[in-house]
Coordinates of C-alpha atoms and ligand atoms in Angstrom, one line a residue:
X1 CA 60.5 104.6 185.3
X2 CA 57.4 104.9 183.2
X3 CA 55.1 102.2 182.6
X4 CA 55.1 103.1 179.1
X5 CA 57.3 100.6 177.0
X6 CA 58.6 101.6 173.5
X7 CA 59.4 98.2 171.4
X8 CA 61.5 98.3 168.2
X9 CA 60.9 94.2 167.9
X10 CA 58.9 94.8 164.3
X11 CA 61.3 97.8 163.4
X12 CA 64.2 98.2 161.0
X13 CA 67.4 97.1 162.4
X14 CA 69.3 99.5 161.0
X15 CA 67.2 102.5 161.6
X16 CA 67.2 101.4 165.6
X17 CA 71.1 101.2 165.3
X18 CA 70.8 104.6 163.9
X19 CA 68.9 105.9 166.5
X20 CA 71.3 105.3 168.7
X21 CA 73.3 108.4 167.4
X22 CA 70.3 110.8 168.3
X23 CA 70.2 109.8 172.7
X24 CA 72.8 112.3 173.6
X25 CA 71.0 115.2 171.9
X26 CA 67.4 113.8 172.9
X27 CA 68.5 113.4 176.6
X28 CA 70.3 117.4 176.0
X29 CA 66.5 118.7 175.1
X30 CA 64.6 117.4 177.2
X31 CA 66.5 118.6 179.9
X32 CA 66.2 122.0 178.1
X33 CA 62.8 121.8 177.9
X34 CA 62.0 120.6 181.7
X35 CA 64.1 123.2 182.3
X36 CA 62.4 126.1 180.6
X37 CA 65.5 127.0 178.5
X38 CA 64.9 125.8 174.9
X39 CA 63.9 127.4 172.2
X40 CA 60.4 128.1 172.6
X41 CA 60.8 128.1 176.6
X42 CA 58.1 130.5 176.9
X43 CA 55.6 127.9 175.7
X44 CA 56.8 125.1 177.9
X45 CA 54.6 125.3 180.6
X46 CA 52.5 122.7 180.1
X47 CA 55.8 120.6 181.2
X48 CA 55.5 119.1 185.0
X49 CA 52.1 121.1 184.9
X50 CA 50.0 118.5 186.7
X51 CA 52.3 118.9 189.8
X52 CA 53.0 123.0 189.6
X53 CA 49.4 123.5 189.1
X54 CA 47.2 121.2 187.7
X55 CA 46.2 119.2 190.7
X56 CA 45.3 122.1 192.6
X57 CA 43.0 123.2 189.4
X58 CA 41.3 120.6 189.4
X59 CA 40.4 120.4 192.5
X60 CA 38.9 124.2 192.0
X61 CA 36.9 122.9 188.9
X62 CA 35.7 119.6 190.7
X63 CA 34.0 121.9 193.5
X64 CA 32.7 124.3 190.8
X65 CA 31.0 121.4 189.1
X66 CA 29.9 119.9 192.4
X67 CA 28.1 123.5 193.4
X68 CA 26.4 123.8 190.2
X69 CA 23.1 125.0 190.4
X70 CA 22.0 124.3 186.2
X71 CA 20.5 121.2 185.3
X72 CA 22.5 120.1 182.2
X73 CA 22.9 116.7 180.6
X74 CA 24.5 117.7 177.6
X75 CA 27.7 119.6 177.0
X76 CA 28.6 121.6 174.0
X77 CA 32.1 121.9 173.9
X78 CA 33.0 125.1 171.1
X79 CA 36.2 125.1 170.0
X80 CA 39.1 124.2 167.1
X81 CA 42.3 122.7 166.9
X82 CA 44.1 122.5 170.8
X83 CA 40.9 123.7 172.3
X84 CA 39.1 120.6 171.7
X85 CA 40.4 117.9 170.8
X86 CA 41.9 116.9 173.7
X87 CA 38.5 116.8 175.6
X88 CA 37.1 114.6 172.8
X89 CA 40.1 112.3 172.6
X90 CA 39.4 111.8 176.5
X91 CA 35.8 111.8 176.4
X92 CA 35.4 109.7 173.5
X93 CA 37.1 106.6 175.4
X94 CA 34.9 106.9 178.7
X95 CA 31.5 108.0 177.1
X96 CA 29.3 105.2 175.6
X97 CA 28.8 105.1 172.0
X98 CA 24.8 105.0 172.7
X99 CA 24.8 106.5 175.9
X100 CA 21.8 108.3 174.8
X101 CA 19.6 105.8 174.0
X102 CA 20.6 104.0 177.2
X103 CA 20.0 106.5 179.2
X104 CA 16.4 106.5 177.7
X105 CA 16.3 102.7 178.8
X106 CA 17.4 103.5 181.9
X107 CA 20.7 102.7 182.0
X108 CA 22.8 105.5 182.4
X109 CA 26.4 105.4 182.6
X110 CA 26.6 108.7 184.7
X111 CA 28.1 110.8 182.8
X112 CA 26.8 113.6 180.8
X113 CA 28.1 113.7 176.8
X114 CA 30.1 115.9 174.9
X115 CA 29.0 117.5 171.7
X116 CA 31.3 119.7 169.8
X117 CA 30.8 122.8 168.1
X118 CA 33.4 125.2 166.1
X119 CA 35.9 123.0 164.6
X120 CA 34.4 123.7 161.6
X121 CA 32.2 126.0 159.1
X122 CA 29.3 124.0 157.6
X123 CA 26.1 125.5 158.0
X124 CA 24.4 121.6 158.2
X125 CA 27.0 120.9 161.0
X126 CA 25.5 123.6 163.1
X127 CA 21.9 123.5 162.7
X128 CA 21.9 120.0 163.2
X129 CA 23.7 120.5 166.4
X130 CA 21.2 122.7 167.5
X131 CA 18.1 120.9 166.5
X132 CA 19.7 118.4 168.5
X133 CA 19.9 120.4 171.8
X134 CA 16.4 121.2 171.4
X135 CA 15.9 117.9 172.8
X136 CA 18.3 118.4 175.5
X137 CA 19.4 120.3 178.4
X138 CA 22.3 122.4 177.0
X139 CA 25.7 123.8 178.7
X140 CA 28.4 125.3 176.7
X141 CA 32.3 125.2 177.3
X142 CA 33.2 127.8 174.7
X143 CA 37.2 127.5 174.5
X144 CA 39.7 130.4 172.7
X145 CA 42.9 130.9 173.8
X146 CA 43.3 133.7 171.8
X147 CA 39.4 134.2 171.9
X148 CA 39.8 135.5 168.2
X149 CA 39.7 132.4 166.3
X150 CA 36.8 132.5 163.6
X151 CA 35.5 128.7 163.5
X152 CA 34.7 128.9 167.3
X153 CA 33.6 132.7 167.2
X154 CA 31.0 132.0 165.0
X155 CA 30.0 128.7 166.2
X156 CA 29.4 130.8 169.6
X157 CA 27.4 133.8 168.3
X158 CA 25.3 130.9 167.4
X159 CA 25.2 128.9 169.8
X160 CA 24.8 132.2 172.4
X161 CA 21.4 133.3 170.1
X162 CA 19.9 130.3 170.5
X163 CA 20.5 130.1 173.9
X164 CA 19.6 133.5 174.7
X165 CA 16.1 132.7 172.7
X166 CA 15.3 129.3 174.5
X167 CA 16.1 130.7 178.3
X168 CA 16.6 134.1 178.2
X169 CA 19.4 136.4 178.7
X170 CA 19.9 135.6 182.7
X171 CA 19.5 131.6 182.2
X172 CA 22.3 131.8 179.8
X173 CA 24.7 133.6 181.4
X174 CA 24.5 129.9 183.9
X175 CA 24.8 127.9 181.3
X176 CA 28.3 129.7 179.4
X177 CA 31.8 128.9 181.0
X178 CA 34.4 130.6 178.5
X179 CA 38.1 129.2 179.2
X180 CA 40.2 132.2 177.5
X181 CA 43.3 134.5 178.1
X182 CA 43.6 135.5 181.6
X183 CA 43.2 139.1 180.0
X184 CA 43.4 139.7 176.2
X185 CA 41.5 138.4 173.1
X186 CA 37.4 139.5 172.1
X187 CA 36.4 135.9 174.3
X188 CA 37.9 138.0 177.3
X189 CA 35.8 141.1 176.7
X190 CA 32.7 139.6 175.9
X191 CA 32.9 137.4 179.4
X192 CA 33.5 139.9 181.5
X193 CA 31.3 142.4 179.6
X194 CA 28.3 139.0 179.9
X195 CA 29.6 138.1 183.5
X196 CA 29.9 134.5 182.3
X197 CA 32.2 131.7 184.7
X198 CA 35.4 131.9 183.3
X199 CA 38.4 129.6 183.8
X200 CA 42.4 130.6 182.4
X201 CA 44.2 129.2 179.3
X202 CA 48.0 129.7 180.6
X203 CA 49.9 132.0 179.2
X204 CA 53.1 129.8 178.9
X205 CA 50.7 126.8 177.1
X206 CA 50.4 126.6 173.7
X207 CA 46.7 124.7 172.2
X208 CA 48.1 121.1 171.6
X209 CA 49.7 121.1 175.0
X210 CA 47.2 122.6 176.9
X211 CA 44.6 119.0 177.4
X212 CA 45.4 118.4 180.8
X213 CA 44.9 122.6 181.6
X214 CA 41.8 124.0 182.4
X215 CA 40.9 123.8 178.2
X216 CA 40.4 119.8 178.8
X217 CA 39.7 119.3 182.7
X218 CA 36.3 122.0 182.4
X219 CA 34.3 120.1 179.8
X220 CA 35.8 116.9 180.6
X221 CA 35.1 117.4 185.1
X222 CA 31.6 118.9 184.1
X223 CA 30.9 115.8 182.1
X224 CA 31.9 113.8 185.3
X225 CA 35.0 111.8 184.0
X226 CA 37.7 111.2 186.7
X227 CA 40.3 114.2 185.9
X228 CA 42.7 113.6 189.1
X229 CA 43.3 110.5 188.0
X230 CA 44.4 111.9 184.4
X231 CA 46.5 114.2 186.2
X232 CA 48.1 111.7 188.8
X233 CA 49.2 109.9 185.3
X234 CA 50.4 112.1 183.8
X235 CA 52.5 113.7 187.0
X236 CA 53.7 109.9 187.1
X237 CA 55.5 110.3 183.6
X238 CA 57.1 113.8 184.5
X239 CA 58.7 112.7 187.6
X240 CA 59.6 109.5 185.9
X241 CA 61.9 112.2 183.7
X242 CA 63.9 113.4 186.8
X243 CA 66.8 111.8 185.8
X244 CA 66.2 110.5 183.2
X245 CA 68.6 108.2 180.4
X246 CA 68.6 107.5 176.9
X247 CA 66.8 104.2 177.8
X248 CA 63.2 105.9 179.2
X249 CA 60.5 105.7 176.5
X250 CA 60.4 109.2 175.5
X251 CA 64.3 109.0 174.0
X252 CA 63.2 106.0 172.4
X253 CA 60.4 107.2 170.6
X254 CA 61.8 110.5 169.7
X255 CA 65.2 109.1 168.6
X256 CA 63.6 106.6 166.2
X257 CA 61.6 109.1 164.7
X258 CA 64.6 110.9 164.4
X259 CA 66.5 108.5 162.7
X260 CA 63.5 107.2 160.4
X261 CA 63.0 110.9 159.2
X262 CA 66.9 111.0 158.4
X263 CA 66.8 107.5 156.9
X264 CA 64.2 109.6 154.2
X265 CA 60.5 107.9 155.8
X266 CA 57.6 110.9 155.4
X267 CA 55.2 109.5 157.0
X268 CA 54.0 107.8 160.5
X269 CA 50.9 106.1 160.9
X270 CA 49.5 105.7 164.3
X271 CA 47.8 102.0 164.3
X272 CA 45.1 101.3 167.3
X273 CA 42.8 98.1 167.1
X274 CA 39.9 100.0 169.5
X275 CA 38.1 102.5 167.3
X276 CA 37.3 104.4 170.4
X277 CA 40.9 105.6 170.2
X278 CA 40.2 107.5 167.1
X279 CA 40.0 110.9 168.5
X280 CA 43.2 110.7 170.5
X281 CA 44.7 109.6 166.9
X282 CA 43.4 112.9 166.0
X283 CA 44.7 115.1 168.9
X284 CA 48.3 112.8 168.1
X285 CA 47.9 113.9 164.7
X286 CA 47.6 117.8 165.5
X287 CA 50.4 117.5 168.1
X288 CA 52.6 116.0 166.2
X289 CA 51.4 117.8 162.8
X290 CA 51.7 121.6 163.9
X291 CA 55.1 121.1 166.1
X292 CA 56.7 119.8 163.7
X293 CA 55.7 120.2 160.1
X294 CA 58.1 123.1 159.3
X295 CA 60.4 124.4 157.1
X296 CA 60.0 121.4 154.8
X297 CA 60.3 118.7 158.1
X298 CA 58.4 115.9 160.4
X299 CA 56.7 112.9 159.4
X300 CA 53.2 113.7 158.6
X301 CA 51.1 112.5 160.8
X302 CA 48.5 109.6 159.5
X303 CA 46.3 107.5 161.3
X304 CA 44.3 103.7 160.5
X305 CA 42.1 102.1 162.5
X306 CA 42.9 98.4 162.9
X307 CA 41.6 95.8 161.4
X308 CA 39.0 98.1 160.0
X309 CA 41.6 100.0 157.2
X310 CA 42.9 96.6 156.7
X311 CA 40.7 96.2 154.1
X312 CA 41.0 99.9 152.7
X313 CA 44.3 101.4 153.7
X314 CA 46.1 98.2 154.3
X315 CA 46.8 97.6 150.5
X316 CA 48.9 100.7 150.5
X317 CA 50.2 100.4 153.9
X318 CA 51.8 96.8 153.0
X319 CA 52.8 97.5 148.9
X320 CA 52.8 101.4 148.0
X321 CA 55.8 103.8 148.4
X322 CA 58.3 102.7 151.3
X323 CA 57.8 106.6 152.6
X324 CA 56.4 105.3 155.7
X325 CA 56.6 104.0 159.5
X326 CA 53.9 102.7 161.5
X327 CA 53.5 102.8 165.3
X328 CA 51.5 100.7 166.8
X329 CA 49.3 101.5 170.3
X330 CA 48.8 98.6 172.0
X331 CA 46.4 98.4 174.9
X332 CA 47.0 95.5 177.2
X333 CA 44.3 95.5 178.9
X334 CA 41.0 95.6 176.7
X335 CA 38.1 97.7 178.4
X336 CA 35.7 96.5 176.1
X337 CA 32.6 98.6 177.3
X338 CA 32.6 101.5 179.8
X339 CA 29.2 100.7 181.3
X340 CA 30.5 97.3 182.3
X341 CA 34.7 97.3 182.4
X342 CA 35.1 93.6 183.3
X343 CA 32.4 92.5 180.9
X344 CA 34.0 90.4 178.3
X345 CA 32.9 89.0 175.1
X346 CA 33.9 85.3 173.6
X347 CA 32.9 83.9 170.4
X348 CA 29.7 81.9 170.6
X349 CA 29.5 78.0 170.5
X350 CA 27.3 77.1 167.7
X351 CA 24.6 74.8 168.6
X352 CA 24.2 71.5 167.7
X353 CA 22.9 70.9 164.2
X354 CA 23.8 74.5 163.4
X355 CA 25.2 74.9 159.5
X356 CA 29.3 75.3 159.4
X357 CA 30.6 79.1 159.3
X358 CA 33.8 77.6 159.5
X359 CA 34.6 79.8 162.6
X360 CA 34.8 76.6 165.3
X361 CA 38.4 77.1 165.6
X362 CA 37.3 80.3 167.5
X363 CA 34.9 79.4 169.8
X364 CA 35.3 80.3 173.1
X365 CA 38.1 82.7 172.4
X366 CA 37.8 86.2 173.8
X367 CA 37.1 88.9 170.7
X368 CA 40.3 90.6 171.7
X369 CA 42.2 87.5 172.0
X370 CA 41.6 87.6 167.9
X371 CA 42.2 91.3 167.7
X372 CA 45.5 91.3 169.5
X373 CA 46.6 87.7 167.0
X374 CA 45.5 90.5 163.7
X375 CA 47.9 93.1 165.0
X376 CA 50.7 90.4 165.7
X377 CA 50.3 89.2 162.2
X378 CA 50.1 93.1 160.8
X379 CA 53.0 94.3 162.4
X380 CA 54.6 90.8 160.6
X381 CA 53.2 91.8 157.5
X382 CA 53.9 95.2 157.6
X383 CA 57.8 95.0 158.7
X384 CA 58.2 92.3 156.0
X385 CA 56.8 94.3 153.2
X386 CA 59.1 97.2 154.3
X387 CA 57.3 99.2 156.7
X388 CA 59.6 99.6 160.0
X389 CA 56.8 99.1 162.9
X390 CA 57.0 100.3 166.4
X391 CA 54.9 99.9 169.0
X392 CA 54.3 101.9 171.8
X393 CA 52.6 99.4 175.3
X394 CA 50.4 100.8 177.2
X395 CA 48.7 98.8 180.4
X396 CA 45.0 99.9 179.6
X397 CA 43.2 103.1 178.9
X398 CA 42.1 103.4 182.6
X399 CA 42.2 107.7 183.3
X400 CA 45.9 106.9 185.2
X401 CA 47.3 105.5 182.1
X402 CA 45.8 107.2 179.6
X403 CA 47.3 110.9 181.9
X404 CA 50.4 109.3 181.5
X405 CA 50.3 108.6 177.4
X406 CA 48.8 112.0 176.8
X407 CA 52.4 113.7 178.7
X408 CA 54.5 110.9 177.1
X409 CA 53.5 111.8 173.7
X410 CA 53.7 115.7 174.7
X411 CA 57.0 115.4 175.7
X412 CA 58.4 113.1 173.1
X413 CA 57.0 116.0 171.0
X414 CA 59.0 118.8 172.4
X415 CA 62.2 116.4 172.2
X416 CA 61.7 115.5 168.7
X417 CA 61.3 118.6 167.2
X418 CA 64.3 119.6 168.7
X419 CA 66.3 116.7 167.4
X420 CA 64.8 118.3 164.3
X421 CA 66.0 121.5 164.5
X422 CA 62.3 122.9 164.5
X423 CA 60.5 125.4 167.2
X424 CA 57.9 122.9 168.3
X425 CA 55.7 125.6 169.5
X426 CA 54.5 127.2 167.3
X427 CA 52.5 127.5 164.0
X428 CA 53.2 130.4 161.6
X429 CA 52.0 128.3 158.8
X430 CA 48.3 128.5 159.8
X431 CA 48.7 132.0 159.8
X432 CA 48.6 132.2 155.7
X433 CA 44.8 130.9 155.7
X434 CA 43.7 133.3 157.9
X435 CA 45.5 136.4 156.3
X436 CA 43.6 135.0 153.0
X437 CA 39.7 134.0 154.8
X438 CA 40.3 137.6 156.2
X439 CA 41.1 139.7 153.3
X440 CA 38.4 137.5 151.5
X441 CA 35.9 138.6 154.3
X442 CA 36.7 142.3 154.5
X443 CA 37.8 142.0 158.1
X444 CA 38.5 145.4 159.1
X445 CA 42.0 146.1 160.0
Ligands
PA5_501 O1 47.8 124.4 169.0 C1 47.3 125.5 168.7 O2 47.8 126.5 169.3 C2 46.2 125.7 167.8 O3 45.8 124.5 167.2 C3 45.0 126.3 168.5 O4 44.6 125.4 169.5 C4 43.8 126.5 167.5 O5 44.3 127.3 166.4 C5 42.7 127.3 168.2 O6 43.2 128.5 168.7 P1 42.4 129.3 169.8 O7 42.3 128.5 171.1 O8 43.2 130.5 170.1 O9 41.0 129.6 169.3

């Protein structure tokens, strides 16, 4: 069984009796799915991946980092959508939030940091990225499965000059790995045709299922974050779906979706109380977003940061339209700082003579003692004023668990958009931009 518990305490009753209807069909596709046979079976292979070939990749990647001859402390990950944010919802847990200006005072946490590049077209985006790597010693993970995508091709002609004019030609090609098509796609071409290290997007993996593929483990093993133990995670999860019942987590959370969706809900909102969880709210978002948002279905996928939005967001969250549910992700075990895991932080005694702040009833009480009593009272709050709350339990964002979360949300993913009758895989409504930004740019045919 996965470690992974889905709790409908703060839910609607009636929407979890409802659920109930969904488990024979949720069990039915995910057995499709691990099976390669539903629809979009050609796109499943990101399912038991770890164990078929993940592992062994990894291991590949971990010796390629360990023979690497460039001296790089800064990685420039370029890339949109599935081909980066992944890496950044991974590396955004484990890197610290000043690493740089620790590192200046000596205290380094090991690992090198991830900038990103390409998820985007603004002009002030780009030069400031590269004023920035002026200062620093530069090596760029440019990622394209289809190696055609505009954001990321520019962002890379860019990136490539101003490598090319800061250490020549030669020194580049060492400091370019391009993760691409095994064979098709301009990124293909222009890697073999510069000789640069290449690594292989599968074939069978779509973007937003391809994190724990090469597209994630490159930046994320070069930056020097613990990638087998991601994997062994997330290999945990898939063999805890061997035979699996409408009572393992994944049915749960599918099926509830399900049934809010039917029950007329629009809307989920991921809840986290540790803002370093914000960018795997934004990979949840895209996952969940572009499997499902078609042919007028799926929630859409929102995302507040806890208690922070509860003085912006919370107002609606609590008293606007009842279009909404709200899961909850809630982390255990606090790791309240990467350069010192066990570190913990209490509110302060005053000292004697001190004025009243009124805050005495908190002394000596850990800061997520206090975080963990604001969710409890939200999730209150929020089921009372008619939101149905779920929350998903996690035991701590250690690389193990956090493996595991990534495939359980993956998975739930493939089974929910079955229960919704759409083809989770794929995305022919981000085609219609493109068609327009093309014919507006006089891309040749
Ligand atoms: O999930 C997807 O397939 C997309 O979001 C892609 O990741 C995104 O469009 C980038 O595509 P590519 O990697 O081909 O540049």
């Amino acid at each position: 069984m996965s470690g992974i518990e889905v709790s409908s305490r703060f839910f609607d009753p009636i929407l979890s009796k409802s659920a109930a209807q969904y488990e024979f069909e949720a069990v039915k596709a995910l057995k499709a799915i691990a099976n390669h046979s539903c629809v979009g079976s050609e796109w499943t292979g990101w399912y038991g991946w770890p164990e078929r070939e993940g592992i062994a990749l990894q291991a590949e990647i971990k010796a390629f980092q360990e023979s690497c001859k460039v001296p790089y402390d800064t990685i420039v990950v370029v890339g949109i959508g599935g081909s980066y944010l992944g890496t950044k919802a991974i590396s955004d847990l484990y890197l610290h939030s000043f690493a740089i200006a620790l590192r200046g005072a000596g205290k380094a946490t090991g690992l090198a940091e991830i900038v990103y590049l390409g998820q985007h077209l603004s002009e002030a985006g780009m030069l400031e990225t590269l004023d920035y790597l002026d200062q620093r010693q530069p090596l760029v993970v440019v990622v394209s499965k289809s190696g055609t995508t505009t954001e990321p091709g520019v962002a890379f002609r860019v990136v490539k000059t101003y490598l090319e004019e800061r250490f020549g030609k030669d020194e580049t090609r060492s400091r370019i790995i391009a993760i691409t098509d095994e064979k098709t796609g301009a990124l293909r071409q222009l890697a073999t045709a510069e000789k640069y290290k290449t690594f292989d997007v599968p074939g069978d993996v779509g973007g937003r299922f391809s994190v724990l593929t090469a597209v994630g483990l490159v930046p994320l093993t070069m930056s020097g974050i613990d990638c087998a133990a991601l994997l062994r995670g997330a290999d945990g999860l898939f063999r805890s779906l061997k035979d699996v019942s409408a009572t393992h987590p994944v049915i749960q959370y599918a099926t509830f979706r399900m049934a809010a969706f039917a029950a007329g809900k629009r809307i989920e909102i991921l809840a986290f109380n540790e803002p370093k969880v914000a960018a795997l709210a934004e990979w949840w978002k895209q996952l969940y977003g572009e499997s499902e948002g078609k042919g007028g279905a799926g929630l859409f996928p929102a995302s507040v940061c806890y208690t922070t939005d509860l003085h912006s967001l919370g107002q609606y969250v609590q008293d606007g339209a009842r279009t909404m549910i709200e899961t909850f992700l809630t982390i255990k075990t606090p790791m309240p700082t990467v350069s010192a895991p066990t570190r913990r932080l209490t509110v302060p005694r005053s000292a004697k003579g001190d004025p009243d702040d009124q805050l005495g009833y908190l002394e000596g009480r850990a800061v997520h003692e206090i975080n963990e009593a604001a969710m409890t009272g939200t999730k209150m709050a929020h089921r009372d004023g008619g939101v149905p709350c779920l929350e998903i339990v996690i035991e701590s964002l250690s690389p193990a668990h956090l493996g595991e979360l990534l495939a359980f949300f993956e998975v739930a993913c493939g089974v929910s958009g079955a229960l919704l009758g759409v083809n989770p895989y794929d995305q022919p409504g981000v085609e219609a931009y493109k068609t327009n930004l093309f014919e507006l740019l006089g891309k040749p045919r």
